[in-house]
Amino acid sequence: MADPSQQNILIIGGGIGGLTLALALHARGIKCSIFEAASKFEPLGVGINMLPHAIKVLSKLNLETELYRYGVEAQEFAYFNRHGQVIITEPCGKFAGYDYPHFSIHRGDLHKVLYDAVIDRMGPNSIYFNHSCSGFTQNDRTVKALFENTESHTGSVVIAADGFHSNIRKSLYPHESEPHYGGINMWRGVTIQKPFLTGASVTRIGTVDAGKMTIYPIRNFADGTQMINWVTEQPRSDFKKNDWATVGHIEDFIGPFKKWNFDWLDIPDLIDNAEFILEYPMLDRDPIDKWTFGRVTLMGDAAHPMYPRGGNGGAQAILDADSLANNFEKYKSQVRAINTYENERRTIANKIVLTNRQQPPDYIIEKVETLTNGLPFDKIEDVINREELLAITERYKNIAQYSIEKVSN
Ligand SMILES: Cc1cc2nc3c(=O)[nH]c(=O)nc-3n(C[C@H](O)[C@H](O)[C@H](O)COP(=O)(O)OP(=O)(O)OC[C@H]3O[C@@H](n4cnc5c(N)ncnc54)[C@H](O)[C@@H]3O)c2cc1C
């Protein structure tokens, strides 16, 4: 009988995590195939931040040059209160002394960089489109991935990289409750305009209750303009289903921002001039205490869907891919590899899910809002000192695994 360790690793889902895993396995000479439900890839979504922990993995895959071509290398995080007053700025990526840059990039561009590399290095036959996985069967030597309306494929292990709505997770946890909605809805858009602040600032302004925006550039254009990504989070009791293509409407969220015409950015103007607006609820799922079942394991959003705060949804999928590939290289037994991967990654990722709910980096602004009763301040030093503010971001960096020390290891 064939040794399953010589067979194919089946990756279900060709998103950020699945494509990174394929590239990482290919770089180590390990065979895999990708099965993607979509018939082709569209540049859906808006901006995504890729911090140095994720870029370290992508750099090892020789993708840094392409990321420089498409993305904007971020220079700083900048936090403002709702009056547009700066609370703190903090350098990021190479500007903070990391060995790797921080990129702000359109999710479609990041995905294209990964997809082009897969096609270039592994060939078009490495990815099967129109393959929507409905579940799997397994025995002690092989696993069979089942697909809607097309033949099944047998491999040595299945890696479920099928995202937030993972069918494989559903088959492993058939009684799992609906996604957790914490009462916050998001509207996201992109606007083409002249740069603001440094031209490479990841900016967070205000609080969910008083009005909150996160704004950063994701593409540079030859004429000096940029594509600026923006997102607002607002409390809402109801929400539309989570689909990255749901169209949003200005009148549903503009309320708190009508007077946010700051001397460093005119936010009503930014919103008014959006190319398009999408609406998306802030959803995640409660952490689960097992990802690996025999020859099947979960990764990325299928394993640990989290609120898109703090630049970690995509990054943690990339770190999963790196851990999986390292363990497949290290262990002859692929079952041992996926169990070791889970041991390395599950506790960390689950903690980020909970931290993103309660205390993401923008907690800095919540804290100042409370200390000032929402009023403008004369000098931030009179409200809180810089060390206390930096302690909040340091805590998050440690939990999310992107402190300078961790990334340098
Ligand atoms: C269309 C889209 C747009 C997004 N836009 C943004 C954004 O603008 N900003 C942001 O921060 N995050 C965005 N995200 C989420 C972000 O990409 C993920 O949170 C993160 O990258 C985790 O990666 P992942 O590989 O686990 O999941 P994803 O990148 O979501 O990839 C999952 C992949 O699995 C495929 N798939 C799903 N079900 C099946 C199935 N049954 N069989 C086979 N394949 C399946 C999907 O088509 C997708 O290609 C978007 C996700 C998607 C799918």
Short mmCIF file of C-alpha atoms and ligand atoms in Angstrom, two decimals, residues 12-18 35-38 41 44-48 107 111 131-133 161-164 167 188 244 299-302 308 313-314 317, ligand 1:
data_model
loop_
_atom_site.label_atom_id
_atom_site.label_comp_id
_atom_site.label_asym_id
_atom_site.label_seq_id
_atom_site.Cartn_x
_atom_site.Cartn_y
_atom_site.Cartn_z
CA ILE A 12 -9.02 23.54 0.93
CA GLY A 13 -9.35 27.27 0.13
CA GLY A 14 -7.09 29.51 -1.95
CA GLY A 15 -7.26 32.62 0.25
CA ILE A 16 -4.39 34.32 2.05
CA GLY A 17 -3.63 31.35 4.31
CA GLY A 18 -4.09 28.56 1.73
CA PHE A 35 -9.02 23.41 -4.00
CA GLU A 36 -10.91 26.70 -4.29
CA ALA A 37 -14.70 27.15 -4.35
CA ALA A 38 -14.66 30.28 -6.55
CA PHE A 41 -10.35 35.23 -8.16
CA LEU A 44 -12.64 41.76 -3.58
CA GLY A 45 -12.32 43.50 -0.24
CA VAL A 46 -10.43 46.60 0.77
CA GLY A 47 -7.34 47.27 2.87
CA ILE A 48 -5.42 44.91 5.07
CA ARG A 107 -6.45 42.64 0.08
CA HIS A 111 -3.94 37.96 -2.86
CA HIS A 131 -14.11 22.94 -6.09
CA SER A 132 -16.36 23.71 -3.15
CA CYS A 133 -15.49 21.29 -0.39
CA ALA A 161 -8.08 27.01 4.84
CA ASP A 162 -11.66 27.64 3.75
CA GLY A 163 -12.14 30.83 5.70
CA PHE A 164 -14.77 32.25 8.02
CA ASN A 167 -17.55 23.81 5.68
CA ARG A 188 -15.37 50.38 4.74
CA TRP A 244 -17.23 41.12 1.58
CA MET A 299 -6.01 27.00 9.79
CA GLY A 300 -6.59 30.76 9.37
CA ASP A 301 -10.15 32.02 9.69
CA ALA A 302 -11.44 28.44 9.66
CA PRO A 308 -10.36 42.59 11.97
CA GLY A 313 -6.66 38.27 10.63
CA GLY A 314 -4.47 37.72 7.60
CA ALA A 317 -3.25 32.78 8.81
C1 LIG B 1 -13.42 37.96 -0.76
C2 LIG B 1 -12.73 38.30 0.52
C3 LIG B 1 -12.42 39.64 0.78
C4 LIG B 1 -11.80 39.99 1.99
N1 LIG B 1 -11.50 41.30 2.20
C5 LIG B 1 -10.85 41.65 3.33
C6 LIG B 1 -10.48 42.99 3.56
O1 LIG B 1 -10.75 43.87 2.76
N2 LIG B 1 -9.84 43.32 4.70
C7 LIG B 1 -9.54 42.38 5.64
O2 LIG B 1 -8.94 42.70 6.67
N3 LIG B 1 -9.86 41.08 5.45
C8 LIG B 1 -10.52 40.69 4.33
N4 LIG B 1 -10.88 39.40 4.13
C9 LIG B 1 -10.59 38.44 5.21
C10 LIG B 1 -9.13 38.06 5.21
O3 LIG B 1 -8.68 37.77 3.91
C11 LIG B 1 -9.01 36.84 6.12
O4 LIG B 1 -9.48 37.18 7.40
C12 LIG B 1 -7.61 36.43 6.33
O5 LIG B 1 -6.82 36.64 5.23
C13 LIG B 1 -7.53 34.95 6.77
O6 LIG B 1 -7.19 34.17 5.65
P1 LIG B 1 -7.80 32.75 5.31
O7 LIG B 1 -6.93 32.18 4.25
O8 LIG B 1 -8.03 31.97 6.54
O9 LIG B 1 -9.23 33.06 4.74
P2 LIG B 1 -9.62 33.81 3.39
O10 LIG B 1 -8.54 34.69 2.92
O11 LIG B 1 -10.96 34.37 3.64
O12 LIG B 1 -9.71 32.62 2.30
C14 LIG B 1 -10.65 31.57 2.34
C15 LIG B 1 -10.74 30.98 0.95
O13 LIG B 1 -11.48 29.77 1.00
C16 LIG B 1 -12.38 29.73 -0.08
N5 LIG B 1 -13.48 28.85 0.32
C17 LIG B 1 -14.50 29.12 1.16
N6 LIG B 1 -15.28 28.04 1.30
C18 LIG B 1 -14.73 27.06 0.55
C19 LIG B 1 -15.07 25.71 0.30
N7 LIG B 1 -16.16 25.14 0.85
N8 LIG B 1 -14.30 24.97 -0.52
C20 LIG B 1 -13.18 25.52 -1.09
N9 LIG B 1 -12.82 26.82 -0.89
C21 LIG B 1 -13.58 27.56 -0.08
C22 LIG B 1 -12.78 31.19 -0.25
O14 LIG B 1 -13.33 31.43 -1.54
C23 LIG B 1 -11.44 31.89 -0.03
O15 LIG B 1 -10.70 31.97 -1.23
C24 LIG B 1 -11.50 38.99 2.95
C25 LIG B 1 -11.82 37.65 2.69
C26 LIG B 1 -12.42 37.30 1.48
C27 LIG B 1 -12.74 35.83 1.17
#
